[in-house]
Amino acid sequence: MTILSKISIAAIMGAAVLVGGCATGPTQEQTGAVIGGALGGVIGSQVGAGRGRTAAIIAGTLAGAAVGGSVGRTMDEVDRMNVSRALETSPDNRPVAWRNPNTGHSFQATPTRTYQASGQDCREYTVIGNIDGSRETITGVACRDAQGRWINQ
């Protein structure tokens, strides 16, 4: 079994535990942590060989879970739709701002670089959020999938 298969199975099992253990389902933070951890592990599996690769997978999984948890904690579906709108309609370096009516949090998404990778349109972006009086900055890269949706990389 490849390391990628093991990571995928671990991510699916983690998600099943989160969903199965809660009558109300996983929180956004839990979902973000599982997805972020899985993606971080996959990215880490592409680095190095032998023990170096194992360390990269562990580091990538932990970092991905932390970042995914942070994003899941602060942004809901309204916010993700607004980030997608900014990626879709805003030129590079032109911010799109909004205030989430459900949470009261305000955000500003700015696409910073547009490019092609493996035949896909991709955009680097920065999101600045004001959450309960505290400023948080999130950076990322999103690429279009086959259905035209922006998917975080």
PDB file of C-alpha atoms in Angstrom:
ATOM      1  CA  MET A   1       0.000   0.000   0.000  1.00  0.00           C
ATOM      2  CA  THR A   2       1.441   3.372  -0.978  1.00  0.00           C
ATOM      3  CA  ILE A   3       1.931   6.181   1.518  1.00  0.00           C
ATOM      4  CA  LEU A   4      -0.661   8.229  -0.375  1.00  0.00           C
ATOM      5  CA  SER A   5      -3.196   5.430   0.073  1.00  0.00           C
ATOM      6  CA  LYS A   6      -2.406   5.217   3.789  1.00  0.00           C
ATOM      7  CA  ILE A   7      -2.890   8.970   4.196  1.00  0.00           C
ATOM      8  CA  SER A   8      -6.177   8.869   2.285  1.00  0.00           C
ATOM      9  CA  ILE A   9      -7.455   6.016   4.438  1.00  0.00           C
ATOM     10  CA  ALA A  10      -6.373   7.845   7.611  1.00  0.00           C
ATOM     11  CA  ALA A  11      -8.180  11.002   6.501  1.00  0.00           C
ATOM     12  CA  ILE A  12     -11.367   9.071   5.703  1.00  0.00           C
ATOM     13  CA  MET A  13     -11.211   7.239   9.043  1.00  0.00           C
ATOM     14  CA  GLY A  14     -10.614  10.530  10.861  1.00  0.00           C
ATOM     15  CA  ALA A  15     -13.626  12.074   9.175  1.00  0.00           C
ATOM     16  CA  ALA A  16     -15.739   9.016  10.016  1.00  0.00           C
ATOM     17  CA  VAL A  17     -14.721   9.240  13.678  1.00  0.00           C
ATOM     18  CA  LEU A  18     -15.603  12.936  13.774  1.00  0.00           C
ATOM     19  CA  VAL A  19     -18.971  12.377  12.134  1.00  0.00           C
ATOM     20  CA  GLY A  20     -19.784   9.175  14.022  1.00  0.00           C
ATOM     21  CA  GLY A  21     -18.812  10.553  17.416  1.00  0.00           C
ATOM     22  CA  CYS A  22     -21.111  13.585  17.306  1.00  0.00           C
ATOM     23  CA  ALA A  23     -24.876  13.648  17.096  1.00  0.00           C
ATOM     24  CA  THR A  24     -24.682  17.080  15.485  1.00  0.00           C
ATOM     25  CA  GLY A  25     -21.827  16.272  13.097  1.00  0.00           C
ATOM     26  CA  PRO A  26     -18.346  17.752  12.948  1.00  0.00           C
ATOM     27  CA  THR A  27     -17.693  21.442  13.490  1.00  0.00           C
ATOM     28  CA  GLN A  28     -16.161  23.608  10.780  1.00  0.00           C
ATOM     29  CA  GLU A  29     -12.906  23.549  12.743  1.00  0.00           C
ATOM     30  CA  GLN A  30     -12.878  19.743  12.919  1.00  0.00           C
ATOM     31  CA  THR A  31     -13.673  19.404   9.232  1.00  0.00           C
ATOM     32  CA  GLY A  32     -11.003  21.957   8.342  1.00  0.00           C
ATOM     33  CA  ALA A  33      -8.457  20.185  10.513  1.00  0.00           C
ATOM     34  CA  VAL A  34      -9.135  16.773   8.922  1.00  0.00           C
ATOM     35  CA  ILE A  35      -9.056  18.130   5.371  1.00  0.00           C
ATOM     36  CA  GLY A  36      -6.040  20.323   6.070  1.00  0.00           C
ATOM     37  CA  GLY A  37      -4.215  17.453   7.737  1.00  0.00           C
ATOM     38  CA  ALA A  38      -4.894  15.102   4.834  1.00  0.00           C
ATOM     39  CA  LEU A  39      -3.765  17.660   2.274  1.00  0.00           C
ATOM     40  CA  GLY A  40      -0.678  18.505   4.334  1.00  0.00           C
ATOM     41  CA  GLY A  41       0.213  14.821   4.534  1.00  0.00           C
ATOM     42  CA  VAL A  42      -0.203  14.376   0.788  1.00  0.00           C
ATOM     43  CA  ILE A  43       2.024  17.389   0.129  1.00  0.00           C
ATOM     44  CA  GLY A  44       4.576  16.107   2.652  1.00  0.00           C
ATOM     45  CA  SER A  45       4.627  12.714   0.905  1.00  0.00           C
ATOM     46  CA  GLN A  46       6.001  14.408  -2.207  1.00  0.00           C
ATOM     47  CA  VAL A  47       9.129  15.606  -0.355  1.00  0.00           C
ATOM     48  CA  GLY A  48      12.315  13.622   0.294  1.00  0.00           C
ATOM     49  CA  ALA A  49      12.834   9.909   0.671  1.00  0.00           C
ATOM     50  CA  GLY A  50      13.118   7.400   3.519  1.00  0.00           C
ATOM     51  CA  ARG A  51      13.055   8.961   6.996  1.00  0.00           C
ATOM     52  CA  GLY A  52      13.075  12.441   5.461  1.00  0.00           C
ATOM     53  CA  ARG A  53       9.842  11.662   3.638  1.00  0.00           C
ATOM     54  CA  THR A  54       8.242  10.308   6.821  1.00  0.00           C
ATOM     55  CA  ALA A  55       9.205  13.472   8.703  1.00  0.00           C
ATOM     56  CA  ALA A  56       7.832  15.617   5.857  1.00  0.00           C
ATOM     57  CA  ILE A  57       4.522  13.713   5.920  1.00  0.00           C
ATOM     58  CA  ILE A  58       4.193  14.161   9.678  1.00  0.00           C
ATOM     59  CA  ALA A  59       5.120  17.849   9.511  1.00  0.00           C
ATOM     60  CA  GLY A  60       2.781  18.432   6.570  1.00  0.00           C
ATOM     61  CA  THR A  61      -0.093  16.681   8.324  1.00  0.00           C
ATOM     62  CA  LEU A  62       0.333  18.674  11.527  1.00  0.00           C
ATOM     63  CA  ALA A  63       0.743  21.998   9.709  1.00  0.00           C
ATOM     64  CA  GLY A  64      -2.219  21.277   7.452  1.00  0.00           C
ATOM     65  CA  ALA A  65      -4.422  20.374  10.421  1.00  0.00           C
ATOM     66  CA  ALA A  66      -3.478  23.587  12.229  1.00  0.00           C
ATOM     67  CA  VAL A  67      -4.105  25.809   9.203  1.00  0.00           C
ATOM     68  CA  GLY A  68      -7.265  23.953   8.225  1.00  0.00           C
ATOM     69  CA  GLY A  69      -8.579  24.274  11.780  1.00  0.00           C
ATOM     70  CA  SER A  70      -7.879  28.002  11.822  1.00  0.00           C
ATOM     71  CA  VAL A  71      -9.667  28.594   8.539  1.00  0.00           C
ATOM     72  CA  GLY A  72     -12.598  26.412   9.589  1.00  0.00           C
ATOM     73  CA  ARG A  73     -12.890  28.272  12.876  1.00  0.00           C
ATOM     74  CA  THR A  74     -13.175  31.708  11.288  1.00  0.00           C
ATOM     75  CA  MET A  75     -14.941  31.257   7.950  1.00  0.00           C
ATOM     76  CA  ASP A  76     -18.322  29.799   7.140  1.00  0.00           C
ATOM     77  CA  GLU A  77     -20.074  29.109   3.812  1.00  0.00           C
ATOM     78  CA  VAL A  78     -20.959  32.801   3.296  1.00  0.00           C
ATOM     79  CA  ASP A  79     -17.278  33.698   3.625  1.00  0.00           C
ATOM     80  CA  ARG A  80     -16.103  30.900   1.321  1.00  0.00           C
ATOM     81  CA  MET A  81     -18.616  32.032  -1.327  1.00  0.00           C
ATOM     82  CA  ASN A  82     -17.258  35.582  -1.085  1.00  0.00           C
ATOM     83  CA  VAL A  83     -13.669  34.357  -1.464  1.00  0.00           C
ATOM     84  CA  SER A  84     -14.764  32.410  -4.564  1.00  0.00           C
ATOM     85  CA  ARG A  85     -16.487  35.537  -5.894  1.00  0.00           C
ATOM     86  CA  ALA A  86     -13.277  37.537  -5.401  1.00  0.00           C
ATOM     87  CA  LEU A  87     -11.267  34.850  -7.214  1.00  0.00           C
ATOM     88  CA  GLU A  88     -13.788  34.802 -10.029  1.00  0.00           C
ATOM     89  CA  THR A  89     -14.342  38.523 -10.584  1.00  0.00           C
ATOM     90  CA  SER A  90     -11.563  40.623  -9.075  1.00  0.00           C
ATOM     91  CA  PRO A  91      -8.350  41.493 -10.933  1.00  0.00           C
ATOM     92  CA  ASP A  92      -5.033  40.879  -9.176  1.00  0.00           C
ATOM     93  CA  ASN A  93      -4.400  43.187  -6.224  1.00  0.00           C
ATOM     94  CA  ARG A  94      -7.980  44.514  -6.080  1.00  0.00           C
ATOM     95  CA  PRO A  95      -9.576  43.621  -2.721  1.00  0.00           C
ATOM     96  CA  VAL A  96     -13.175  42.512  -2.223  1.00  0.00           C
ATOM     97  CA  ALA A  97     -14.563  43.233   1.250  1.00  0.00           C
ATOM     98  CA  TRP A  98     -17.673  41.955   3.061  1.00  0.00           C
ATOM     99  CA  ARG A  99     -19.200  41.578   6.491  1.00  0.00           C
ATOM    100  CA  ASN A 100     -20.747  38.224   7.344  1.00  0.00           C
ATOM    101  CA  PRO A 101     -24.305  38.875   8.591  1.00  0.00           C
ATOM    102  CA  ASN A 102     -24.358  35.569  10.512  1.00  0.00           C
ATOM    103  CA  THR A 103     -21.121  35.998  12.475  1.00  0.00           C
ATOM    104  CA  GLY A 104     -20.451  39.742  12.355  1.00  0.00           C
ATOM    105  CA  HIS A 105     -16.903  39.017  11.164  1.00  0.00           C
ATOM    106  CA  SER A 106     -15.532  41.164   8.360  1.00  0.00           C
ATOM    107  CA  PHE A 107     -13.162  39.985   5.669  1.00  0.00           C
ATOM    108  CA  GLN A 108     -11.206  41.270   2.706  1.00  0.00           C
ATOM    109  CA  ALA A 109     -10.044  38.866  -0.031  1.00  0.00           C
ATOM    110  CA  THR A 110      -7.396  39.950  -2.497  1.00  0.00           C
ATOM    111  CA  PRO A 111      -6.261  37.825  -5.441  1.00  0.00           C
ATOM    112  CA  THR A 112      -2.523  38.534  -5.691  1.00  0.00           C
ATOM    113  CA  ARG A 113      -1.308  36.462  -8.643  1.00  0.00           C
ATOM    114  CA  THR A 114      -3.002  34.635 -11.524  1.00  0.00           C
ATOM    115  CA  TYR A 115      -1.231  31.858 -13.441  1.00  0.00           C
ATOM    116  CA  GLN A 116      -1.650  28.498 -15.209  1.00  0.00           C
ATOM    117  CA  ALA A 117      -0.497  25.223 -13.636  1.00  0.00           C
ATOM    118  CA  SER A 118      -1.014  21.840 -15.295  1.00  0.00           C
ATOM    119  CA  GLY A 119      -3.579  23.406 -17.622  1.00  0.00           C
ATOM    120  CA  GLN A 120      -5.605  24.888 -14.754  1.00  0.00           C
ATOM    121  CA  ASP A 121      -6.287  28.524 -13.921  1.00  0.00           C
ATOM    122  CA  CYS A 122      -4.812  29.237 -10.488  1.00  0.00           C
ATOM    123  CA  ARG A 123      -4.760  32.278  -8.226  1.00  0.00           C
ATOM    124  CA  GLU A 124      -2.779  33.111  -5.138  1.00  0.00           C
ATOM    125  CA  TYR A 125      -4.793  35.129  -2.636  1.00  0.00           C
ATOM    126  CA  THR A 126      -4.754  36.754   0.777  1.00  0.00           C
ATOM    127  CA  VAL A 127      -7.747  36.990   3.095  1.00  0.00           C
ATOM    128  CA  ILE A 128      -7.649  39.385   6.022  1.00  0.00           C
ATOM    129  CA  GLY A 129     -10.310  38.770   8.631  1.00  0.00           C
ATOM    130  CA  ASN A 130     -11.394  40.807  11.616  1.00  0.00           C
ATOM    131  CA  ILE A 131     -12.742  38.217  14.014  1.00  0.00           C
ATOM    132  CA  ASP A 132     -13.982  39.385  17.399  1.00  0.00           C
ATOM    133  CA  GLY A 133     -11.612  42.357  17.362  1.00  0.00           C
ATOM    134  CA  SER A 134      -8.594  40.316  16.305  1.00  0.00           C
ATOM    135  CA  ARG A 135      -6.991  40.486  12.856  1.00  0.00           C
ATOM    136  CA  GLU A 136      -6.118  37.222  11.094  1.00  0.00           C
ATOM    137  CA  THR A 137      -4.403  36.836   7.728  1.00  0.00           C
ATOM    138  CA  ILE A 138      -4.816  33.720   5.608  1.00  0.00           C
ATOM    139  CA  THR A 139      -2.889  33.151   2.388  1.00  0.00           C
ATOM    140  CA  GLY A 140      -3.527  30.429  -0.112  1.00  0.00           C
ATOM    141  CA  VAL A 141      -3.694  29.197  -3.670  1.00  0.00           C
ATOM    142  CA  ALA A 142      -6.848  28.077  -5.425  1.00  0.00           C
ATOM    143  CA  CYS A 143      -7.154  26.433  -8.836  1.00  0.00           C
ATOM    144  CA  ARG A 144     -10.226  25.715 -10.946  1.00  0.00           C
ATOM    145  CA  ASP A 145     -11.437  22.139 -11.031  1.00  0.00           C
ATOM    146  CA  ALA A 146     -13.073  20.480 -14.047  1.00  0.00           C
ATOM    147  CA  GLN A 147     -16.459  21.975 -13.052  1.00  0.00           C
ATOM    148  CA  GLY A 148     -15.016  25.516 -12.850  1.00  0.00           C
ATOM    149  CA  ARG A 149     -15.055  25.740  -9.025  1.00  0.00           C
ATOM    150  CA  TRP A 150     -12.134  27.306  -7.148  1.00  0.00           C
ATOM    151  CA  ILE A 151     -10.488  24.619  -5.012  1.00  0.00           C
ATOM    152  CA  ASN A 152      -7.815  25.388  -2.419  1.00  0.00           C
ATOM    153  CA  GLN A 153      -4.526  23.704  -3.134  1.00  0.00           C
TER     154      GLN A 153
END
